[in-house]
Tab-separated table of C-alpha atoms and ligand atoms in Angstrom:
chain	number	residue	atom	x	y	z
A	1	UNK	CA	14.379	136.968	70.749
A	2	UNK	CA	13.759	136.114	74.373
A	3	UNK	CA	16.386	134.167	76.238
A	4	UNK	CA	15.329	130.828	77.679
A	5	UNK	CA	17.660	130.043	80.601
A	6	UNK	CA	16.560	126.401	80.807
A	7	UNK	CA	17.276	125.797	77.140
A	8	UNK	CA	20.633	127.556	77.402
A	9	UNK	CA	21.543	125.321	80.332
A	10	UNK	CA	20.669	122.201	78.381
A	11	UNK	CA	22.681	123.408	75.389
A	12	UNK	CA	25.742	124.119	77.502
A	13	UNK	CA	25.368	120.686	79.093
A	14	UNK	CA	25.237	119.001	75.710
A	15	UNK	CA	28.266	120.962	74.551
A	16	UNK	CA	30.279	119.953	77.618
A	17	UNK	CA	29.349	116.303	77.150
A	18	UNK	CA	30.436	116.410	73.533
A	19	UNK	CA	33.747	117.981	74.493
A	20	UNK	CA	34.332	115.436	77.233
A	21	UNK	CA	33.561	112.577	74.857
A	22	UNK	CA	35.983	113.923	72.262
A	23	UNK	CA	38.672	114.117	74.903
A	24	UNK	CA	39.209	117.879	74.577
A	25	UNK	CA	38.559	118.605	78.217
A	26	UNK	CA	39.375	116.770	81.427
A	27	UNK	CA	42.860	118.194	81.507
A	28	UNK	CA	44.554	117.598	78.217
A	29	UNK	CA	44.725	114.946	75.552
A	30	UNK	CA	43.097	111.566	75.740
A	31	UNK	CA	45.108	108.572	76.913
A	32	UNK	CA	46.236	106.309	74.088
A	33	UNK	CA	45.559	102.697	74.983
A	34	UNK	CA	46.572	99.636	72.954
A	35	UNK	CA	44.039	96.889	73.577
A	36	UNK	CA	45.896	93.586	73.630
A	37	UNK	CA	44.303	90.150	73.496
A	38	UNK	CA	46.094	87.165	74.964
A	39	UNK	CA	45.433	83.747	76.428
A	40	UNK	CA	47.200	83.589	79.764
A	41	UNK	CA	47.800	79.856	80.092
A	42	UNK	CA	51.088	79.718	78.221
A	43	UNK	CA	54.140	80.228	80.441
A	44	UNK	CA	56.586	81.868	80.037
A	45	UNK	CA	54.876	83.848	77.255
A	46	UNK	CA	51.698	84.758	79.147
A	47	UNK	CA	50.419	83.496	82.466
A	48	UNK	CA	48.821	84.618	85.688
A	49	UNK	CA	51.208	85.497	88.477
A	50	UNK	CA	50.210	83.094	91.253
A	51	UNK	CA	50.609	85.635	94.047
A	52	UNK	CA	48.699	88.623	92.653
A	53	UNK	CA	46.746	87.148	89.732
A	54	UNK	CA	48.263	89.706	87.337
A	55	UNK	CA	48.839	88.633	83.759
A	56	UNK	CA	52.511	88.721	82.930
A	57	UNK	CA	55.131	87.041	80.773
A	58	UNK	CA	57.490	87.488	77.851
A	59	UNK	CA	54.760	88.472	75.366
A	60	UNK	CA	53.157	90.916	77.785
A	61	UNK	CA	56.430	92.726	78.456
A	62	UNK	CA	57.305	92.701	74.766
A	63	UNK	CA	54.018	94.247	73.652
A	64	UNK	CA	54.238	96.802	76.478
A	65	UNK	CA	57.685	97.850	75.244
A	66	UNK	CA	56.450	98.018	71.653
A	67	UNK	CA	53.377	100.042	72.644
A	68	UNK	CA	55.525	102.615	74.476
A	69	UNK	CA	57.858	102.946	71.489
A	70	UNK	CA	55.003	103.631	69.076
A	71	UNK	CA	53.295	106.260	71.187
A	72	UNK	CA	50.769	104.499	73.402
A	73	UNK	CA	50.462	105.491	77.038
A	74	UNK	CA	49.616	101.997	78.190
A	75	UNK	CA	48.298	98.587	77.198
A	76	UNK	CA	45.056	97.034	78.319
A	77	UNK	CA	45.233	93.237	78.513
A	78	UNK	CA	42.186	91.164	77.648
A	79	UNK	CA	42.492	87.510	78.597
A	80	UNK	CA	40.444	84.968	76.653
A	81	UNK	CA	40.465	81.440	75.261
A	82	UNK	CA	43.075	81.056	72.534
A	83	UNK	CA	40.498	80.291	69.858
A	84	UNK	CA	38.655	83.567	70.614
A	85	UNK	CA	41.637	85.767	69.769
A	86	UNK	CA	41.271	85.907	65.999
A	87	UNK	CA	37.472	86.455	66.101
A	88	UNK	CA	38.034	89.237	68.673
A	89	UNK	CA	40.565	90.914	66.392
A	90	UNK	CA	38.178	90.707	63.475
A	91	UNK	CA	35.355	92.134	65.576
A	92	UNK	CA	37.526	95.076	66.645
A	93	UNK	CA	37.403	94.123	70.315
A	94	UNK	CA	41.210	94.084	70.506
A	95	UNK	CA	43.889	95.928	68.498
A	96	UNK	CA	46.521	93.187	68.588
A	97	UNK	CA	46.813	89.577	69.678
A	98	UNK	CA	50.028	88.330	71.243
A	99	UNK	CA	49.814	84.780	72.548
A	100	UNK	CA	52.703	82.694	71.279
A	101	UNK	CA	50.645	82.584	68.120
A	102	UNK	CA	52.155	80.675	65.228
A	103	UNK	CA	52.168	82.389	61.859
A	104	UNK	CA	50.267	80.028	59.540
A	105	UNK	CA	48.962	80.390	55.975
A	106	UNK	CA	45.466	79.609	57.207
A	107	UNK	CA	45.533	82.428	59.774
A	108	UNK	CA	47.187	84.804	57.304
A	109	UNK	CA	43.987	84.679	55.275
A	110	UNK	CA	42.107	86.425	58.085
A	111	UNK	CA	44.690	88.464	60.049
A	112	UNK	CA	48.082	90.054	59.396
A	113	UNK	CA	51.198	89.036	61.306
A	114	UNK	CA	54.282	90.939	62.395
A	115	UNK	CA	57.756	89.660	61.666
A	116	UNK	CA	58.509	86.486	63.634
A	117	UNK	CA	59.869	86.879	67.155
A	118	UNK	CA	60.232	83.298	68.450
A	119	UNK	CA	60.488	79.697	67.257
A	120	UNK	CA	58.787	76.534	68.472
A	121	UNK	CA	58.144	72.879	67.729
A	122	UNK	CA	55.445	70.606	69.143
A	123	UNK	CA	56.402	68.556	72.191
A	124	UNK	CA	54.687	65.381	73.350
A	125	UNK	CA	54.397	65.272	77.133
A	126	UNK	CA	53.286	62.439	79.422
A	127	UNK	CA	53.035	61.962	83.188
A	128	UNK	CA	56.392	61.452	84.851
A	129	UNK	CA	55.466	57.882	85.875
A	130	UNK	CA	54.173	56.955	82.403
A	131	UNK	CA	55.825	54.143	80.462
A	132	UNK	CA	54.781	55.589	77.086
A	133	UNK	CA	57.678	55.936	74.670
A	134	UNK	CA	57.438	57.712	71.351
A	135	UNK	CA	60.019	57.470	68.591
A	136	UNK	CA	57.830	58.669	65.726
A	137	UNK	CA	54.440	60.304	65.261
A	138	UNK	CA	53.008	56.864	64.406
A	139	UNK	CA	53.607	55.732	67.980
A	140	UNK	CA	50.807	58.105	69.006
A	141	UNK	CA	48.225	55.936	67.217
A	142	UNK	CA	45.633	54.545	69.595
A	143	UNK	CA	46.370	57.163	72.247
A	144	UNK	CA	44.075	59.659	73.910
A	145	UNK	CA	45.583	63.041	73.093
A	146	UNK	CA	44.867	66.324	74.854
A	147	UNK	CA	45.358	69.653	73.092
A	148	UNK	CA	44.324	73.274	73.421
A	149	UNK	CA	41.472	74.061	71.057
A	150	UNK	CA	42.369	76.035	67.948
A	151	UNK	CA	46.129	75.586	68.230
A	152	UNK	CA	48.655	74.348	65.720
A	153	UNK	CA	49.176	71.328	68.005
A	154	UNK	CA	45.481	70.454	67.639
A	155	UNK	CA	45.642	70.941	63.881
A	156	UNK	CA	48.752	68.784	63.596
A	157	UNK	CA	47.128	65.859	65.408
A	158	UNK	CA	43.952	66.132	63.309
A	159	UNK	CA	45.905	66.258	60.076
A	160	UNK	CA	48.469	63.529	60.754
A	161	UNK	CA	46.646	61.149	63.055
A	162	UNK	CA	42.970	61.823	62.355
A	163	UNK	CA	40.746	58.931	63.381
A	164	UNK	CA	43.706	56.875	64.633
A	165	UNK	CA	43.586	58.736	67.934
A	166	UNK	CA	41.021	60.057	70.388
A	167	UNK	CA	41.434	63.811	70.417
A	168	UNK	CA	40.307	65.820	73.430
A	169	UNK	CA	40.261	69.559	72.898
A	170	UNK	CA	40.378	71.787	75.975
A	171	UNK	CA	39.685	75.528	76.200
A	172	UNK	CA	43.132	76.028	77.754
A	173	UNK	CA	46.345	74.302	78.792
A	174	UNK	CA	45.372	74.440	82.447
A	175	UNK	CA	42.550	71.988	81.690
A	176	UNK	CA	44.649	69.899	79.291
A	177	UNK	CA	47.424	69.546	81.850
A	178	UNK	CA	44.919	68.699	84.570
A	179	UNK	CA	43.453	65.982	82.341
A	180	UNK	CA	46.932	64.564	81.801
A	181	UNK	CA	47.724	64.513	85.511
A	182	UNK	CA	44.308	62.943	86.248
A	183	UNK	CA	44.865	60.210	83.689
A	184	UNK	CA	42.034	61.325	81.400
A	185	UNK	CA	44.444	61.663	78.493
A	186	UNK	CA	47.650	59.738	77.711
A	187	UNK	CA	49.644	62.588	76.215
A	188	UNK	CA	49.390	66.323	75.601
A	189	UNK	CA	50.796	67.915	72.454
A	190	UNK	CA	51.891	71.513	72.922
A	191	UNK	CA	54.530	74.056	71.980
A	192	UNK	CA	58.047	73.033	73.023
A	193	UNK	CA	59.032	76.197	74.947
A	194	UNK	CA	55.902	75.899	77.088
A	195	UNK	CA	56.365	72.141	77.542
A	196	UNK	CA	59.813	72.913	78.963
A	197	UNK	CA	58.196	75.166	81.580
A	198	UNK	CA	55.587	72.540	82.486
A	199	UNK	CA	58.339	69.957	82.992
A	200	UNK	CA	59.947	72.235	85.561
A	201	UNK	CA	56.687	72.926	87.400
A	202	UNK	CA	54.562	69.773	87.175
A	203	UNK	CA	54.986	66.014	87.236
A	204	UNK	CA	55.368	65.636	83.481
A	205	UNK	CA	58.138	64.776	81.027
A	206	UNK	CA	58.778	65.305	77.322
A	207	UNK	CA	59.004	62.015	75.392
A	208	UNK	CA	59.148	63.309	71.833
A	209	UNK	CA	59.402	66.521	69.817
A	210	UNK	CA	57.688	66.931	66.458
A	211	UNK	CA	59.868	69.277	64.391
A	212	UNK	CA	57.176	71.624	63.118
A	213	UNK	CA	59.463	74.674	62.841
A	214	UNK	CA	56.864	77.267	63.853
A	215	UNK	CA	57.349	81.017	64.196
A	216	UNK	CA	55.412	83.257	66.529
A	217	UNK	CA	54.070	86.590	65.348
A	218	UNK	CA	51.918	89.412	66.693
A	219	UNK	CA	48.551	89.515	64.920
A	220	UNK	CA	46.653	92.642	63.879
A	221	UNK	CA	43.406	93.113	61.997
A	222	UNK	CA	43.742	92.331	58.299
A	223	UNK	CA	44.729	95.509	56.455
A	224	UNK	CA	45.836	97.434	59.548
A	225	UNK	CA	49.155	98.160	57.852
A	226	UNK	CA	49.775	101.378	59.726
A	227	UNK	CA	49.851	99.612	63.092
A	228	UNK	CA	51.665	96.595	61.668
A	229	UNK	CA	54.498	98.696	60.223
A	230	UNK	CA	54.955	100.492	63.523
A	231	UNK	CA	54.997	97.191	65.421
A	232	UNK	CA	57.579	95.742	63.047
A	233	UNK	CA	59.926	98.689	63.303
A	234	UNK	CA	59.645	98.762	67.123
A	235	UNK	CA	60.203	94.992	67.251
A	236	UNK	CA	63.334	95.366	65.150
A	237	UNK	CA	64.684	98.121	67.386
A	238	UNK	CA	64.007	96.093	70.517
A	239	UNK	CA	65.570	92.930	69.094
A	240	UNK	CA	68.740	94.884	68.309
A	241	UNK	CA	68.924	96.407	71.768
A	242	UNK	CA	70.122	95.008	75.122
A	243	UNK	CA	66.461	95.021	76.236
A	244	UNK	CA	65.863	91.916	74.155
A	245	UNK	CA	68.587	89.879	75.848
A	246	UNK	CA	67.369	91.045	79.231
A	247	UNK	CA	63.834	89.972	78.427
A	248	UNK	CA	64.971	86.575	77.140
A	249	UNK	CA	67.142	86.016	80.207
A	250	UNK	CA	64.302	86.987	82.527
A	251	UNK	CA	61.833	84.467	81.109
A	252	UNK	CA	64.049	81.713	79.716
A	253	UNK	CA	66.975	81.907	82.090
A	254	UNK	CA	70.515	82.374	80.950
B	301	LIG	N1	51.657	78.297	68.919
B	301	LIG	C1	50.426	77.608	69.005
B	301	LIG	C2	49.422	78.190	68.025
B	301	LIG	O1	49.601	79.243	67.526
B	301	LIG	C3	49.817	77.611	70.397
B	301	LIG	C4	49.597	78.954	70.983
B	301	LIG	C5	48.820	78.906	72.267
B	301	LIG	N2	48.920	80.152	72.941
B	301	LIG	C6	48.345	80.428	74.151
B	301	LIG	N3	48.591	81.601	74.666
B	301	LIG	N4	47.605	79.551	74.745
B	301	LIG	O2	48.436	77.621	67.742
């Protein structure tokens, strides 16, 4: 058989490409990256650092610590609207979602959650100069209420107040807060730990807290038990270590 140098060259090229794609060359093993979805409008859990635009926060540091413990080289953060997180998980665009996400029965039908790592209720916030007082959920009747789309706060208002209120759903809390400050909505209903942060940073106050007793969990694709088990054991280790207290102190003071 006669050698064909051109063909041999092509074959070698194809072989090299295949090797590169499989991660066997380019100096060692392929980098292991955990693709993390979040919604960076939720301080102190996830937010954009105002000086460098980097996404940071309690959740981001927690998932980075977990990822290291379970053998990933780094995390890649994908920021999106809160209500896109679960569809993105299902579509395989992200490996985990960490976004102060409440573990609910409804969500458990479509994703799996880690053990809980934080607790929250729903706070009712108004502008600092507002005369609105709230002593029960019924006092919200007739009000224009701003929420973040797809959240437990939004679901709560729909379920308990329904057509007795005007509900305005925003893609994120930045918009909801803006609407509150502009006077386009009377109140915003959102998670209590985040409301506490907004009170410190903006001209708003908390007038009522709805005791919803929520727990935050890290979501993975339904059936991804291997990853879930690893996350849970790393979470447990971290919670029992001084790292946890340091992380809490850093983002919640203390
Ligand atoms: N805990 C609420 C929920 O699960 C709100 C979460 C909003 N998170 C965010 N990063 N914007 O629905």
